[in-house]
mmCIF file of C-alpha atoms in Angstrom:
data_model
loop_
_atom_site.group_PDB
_atom_site.id
_atom_site.type_symbol
_atom_site.label_atom_id
_atom_site.label_comp_id
_atom_site.label_asym_id
_atom_site.label_seq_id
_atom_site.Cartn_x
_atom_site.Cartn_y
_atom_site.Cartn_z
ATOM 1 C CA MET A 1 62.344 56.310 45.142
ATOM 2 C CA ALA A 2 63.566 54.281 47.787
ATOM 3 C CA LYS A 3 62.357 51.062 48.495
ATOM 4 C CA TYR A 4 61.594 49.908 52.526
ATOM 5 C CA LEU A 5 60.455 46.800 54.032
ATOM 6 C CA LEU A 6 58.291 47.466 57.601
ATOM 7 C CA ASP A 7 59.220 45.660 60.748
ATOM 8 C CA THR A 8 56.360 44.505 62.581
ATOM 9 C CA THR A 9 56.594 46.466 64.853
ATOM 10 C CA THR A 10 56.660 49.961 62.695
ATOM 11 C CA ILE A 11 53.314 48.409 60.936
ATOM 12 C CA ILE A 12 51.768 47.746 64.485
ATOM 13 C CA ASP A 13 53.052 50.926 65.783
ATOM 14 C CA HIS A 14 51.216 52.536 62.874
ATOM 15 C CA LEU A 15 48.110 50.877 63.129
ATOM 16 C CA ARG A 16 48.286 52.040 67.218
ATOM 17 C CA GLY A 17 48.895 55.993 66.041
ATOM 18 C CA ASN A 18 52.640 56.132 66.938
ATOM 19 C CA LYS A 19 53.297 59.955 65.529
ATOM 20 C CA LYS A 20 56.849 59.343 65.066
ATOM 21 C CA VAL A 21 56.196 56.180 62.940
ATOM 22 C CA ASN A 22 53.224 58.018 61.146
ATOM 23 C CA SER A 23 55.224 61.134 60.323
ATOM 24 C CA CYS A 24 57.927 58.600 58.903
ATOM 25 C CA LEU A 25 55.415 56.907 56.764
ATOM 26 C CA GLU A 26 53.990 60.108 55.739
ATOM 27 C CA LYS A 27 57.236 61.466 54.260
ATOM 28 C CA MET A 28 57.723 58.115 52.396
ATOM 29 C CA GLY A 29 54.225 58.674 50.614
ATOM 30 C CA GLN A 30 55.389 62.168 49.377
ATOM 31 C CA ARG A 31 58.606 61.168 48.318
ATOM 32 C CA GLY A 32 56.414 58.178 46.069
ATOM 33 C CA ASP A 33 58.697 55.934 48.225
ATOM 34 C CA ILE A 34 57.821 51.934 48.244
ATOM 35 C CA ALA A 35 56.542 50.400 51.442
ATOM 36 C CA GLY A 36 56.287 46.989 51.720
ATOM 37 C CA CYS A 37 55.575 43.907 54.126
ATOM 38 C CA CYS A 38 56.696 40.102 53.796
ATOM 39 C CA CYS A 39 54.211 37.211 54.683
ATOM 40 C CA ILE A 40 56.360 37.127 58.325
ATOM 41 C CA ASN A 41 55.017 40.612 59.206
ATOM 42 C CA ILE A 42 51.062 39.843 57.953
ATOM 43 C CA VAL A 43 51.488 36.999 60.240
ATOM 44 C CA GLU A 44 52.791 38.590 63.325
ATOM 45 C CA THR A 45 50.599 41.451 63.042
ATOM 46 C CA TYR A 46 47.398 39.667 62.666
ATOM 47 C CA ALA A 47 48.602 37.675 65.665
ATOM 48 C CA GLY A 48 48.709 40.465 67.845
ATOM 49 C CA MET A 49 46.069 42.664 66.548
ATOM 50 C CA ARG A 50 43.195 43.723 68.605
ATOM 51 C CA GLU A 51 40.087 42.500 66.954
ATOM 52 C CA LYS A 52 38.462 46.223 66.895
ATOM 53 C CA GLU A 53 41.698 47.046 64.861
ATOM 54 C CA LYS A 54 40.822 44.426 62.428
ATOM 55 C CA GLU A 55 39.156 46.657 59.263
ATOM 56 C CA LYS A 56 42.236 49.331 59.647
ATOM 57 C CA THR A 57 44.537 46.215 59.750
ATOM 58 C CA ASP A 58 43.303 45.032 56.470
ATOM 59 C CA ARG A 59 43.487 48.446 55.006
ATOM 60 C CA PHE A 60 46.797 49.181 55.578
ATOM 61 C CA ILE A 61 48.353 45.692 54.934
ATOM 62 C CA GLU A 62 46.817 45.568 51.867
ATOM 63 C CA SER A 63 48.039 49.248 50.814
ATOM 64 C CA LEU A 64 51.934 47.742 51.243
ATOM 65 C CA TYR A 65 53.665 46.153 48.515
ATOM 66 C CA SER A 66 54.097 42.364 49.053
ATOM 67 C CA PHE A 67 57.639 41.305 48.917
ATOM 68 C CA GLU A 68 57.841 37.512 48.072
ATOM 69 C CA VAL A 69 59.715 35.192 50.627
ATOM 70 C CA THR A 70 61.702 32.719 48.133
ATOM 71 C CA LYS A 71 63.537 29.707 48.485
ATOM 72 C CA GLU A 72 66.625 31.643 47.880
ATOM 73 C CA ILE A 73 65.430 34.457 50.871
ATOM 74 C CA ALA A 74 64.716 31.014 53.149
ATOM 75 C CA LYS A 75 68.154 29.810 52.343
ATOM 76 C CA LEU A 76 70.220 33.275 53.433
ATOM 77 C CA ALA A 77 68.045 33.232 56.522
ATOM 78 C CA GLY A 78 69.380 29.991 57.634
ATOM 79 C CA GLU A 79 72.576 31.073 56.806
ATOM 80 C CA LEU A 80 72.317 34.215 58.848
ATOM 81 C CA ARG A 81 70.927 32.407 61.532
ATOM 82 C CA ARG A 82 73.603 29.687 61.577
ATOM 83 C CA ASN A 83 76.116 32.230 61.350
ATOM 84 C CA TYR A 84 75.115 33.983 64.770
ATOM 85 C CA VAL A 85 74.404 30.595 66.410
ATOM 86 C CA LYS A 86 78.271 30.203 65.738
ATOM 87 C CA LYS A 87 78.827 32.875 67.587
ATOM 88 C CA GLY A 88 76.926 32.057 70.523
ATOM 89 C CA LYS A 89 73.815 34.339 69.407
ATOM 90 C CA THR A 90 70.319 33.100 69.049
ATOM 91 C CA LEU A 91 68.330 35.395 66.837
ATOM 92 C CA ALA A 92 64.411 34.693 66.050
ATOM 93 C CA VAL A 93 63.600 32.747 62.794
ATOM 94 C CA THR A 94 61.467 35.534 61.867
ATOM 95 C CA ASP A 95 63.754 38.162 62.729
ATOM 96 C CA VAL A 96 66.276 36.450 59.911
ATOM 97 C CA ILE A 97 63.506 35.981 57.712
ATOM 98 C CA ILE A 98 62.769 39.509 57.496
ATOM 99 C CA ALA A 99 66.468 40.921 57.470
ATOM 100 C CA ALA A 100 67.171 38.359 54.425
ATOM 101 C CA THR A 101 63.977 39.878 52.600
ATOM 102 C CA ALA A 102 65.321 43.309 53.147
ATOM 103 C CA ILE A 103 69.111 42.216 51.850
ATOM 104 C CA THR A 104 67.822 40.394 48.592
ATOM 105 C CA TYR A 105 65.446 42.875 47.800
ATOM 106 C CA ALA A 106 68.107 45.829 48.757
ATOM 107 C CA LEU A 107 65.195 47.613 50.889
ATOM 108 C CA THR A 108 65.933 49.349 53.939
ATOM 109 C CA LEU A 109 64.245 47.858 56.854
ATOM 110 C CA ILE A 110 62.084 50.187 58.945
ATOM 111 C CA THR A 111 62.093 49.339 62.715
ATOM 112 C CA LYS A 112 63.005 50.267 66.225
ATOM 113 C CA ASN A 113 64.383 46.792 67.265
ATOM 114 C CA VAL A 114 67.578 47.923 65.733
ATOM 115 C CA GLU A 115 69.106 45.124 68.066
ATOM 116 C CA HIS A 116 67.287 42.383 66.385
ATOM 117 C CA TYR A 117 68.939 42.990 63.349
ATOM 118 C CA PRO A 118 73.064 42.594 63.851
ATOM 119 C CA PHE A 119 73.490 42.243 60.490
ATOM 120 C CA PRO A 120 76.435 44.460 58.835
ATOM 121 C CA GLU A 121 74.981 44.042 54.993
ATOM 122 C CA LEU A 122 71.355 45.513 56.483
ATOM 123 C CA GLU A 123 70.686 48.445 55.689
ATOM 124 C CA ILE A 124 68.193 50.136 59.018
ATOM 125 C CA GLU A 125 66.501 53.088 59.541
ATOM 126 C CA LYS A 126 65.544 53.699 62.984
ATOM 127 C CA VAL A 127 62.174 54.873 64.386
#
């Protein structure tokens, strides 16, 4: 059984009927894999949600495992971001928190935004 962290775009794409994402999630369910999110994904999803999507969004978010963002994850996110700032690259705080969550829990991140996550220690599956 594999464990996955869904990037916010993956969640939104699923809610809006993206066939590629839906197929990926279906296969995960058939295998008995764990699909989850963290608080950052929830904030971003609800911030971009259309009012007519609320009920569907509520149901889907509740169906996902919730990976807690701990102090250790916050520290790792800060270190990841600092290391890339030193290289002249600015990364979104939300993206480094998502990455640090996936790294800490040994999750594969499901995303279409691979370029947002340049961390060699992060396992990514592109959808």
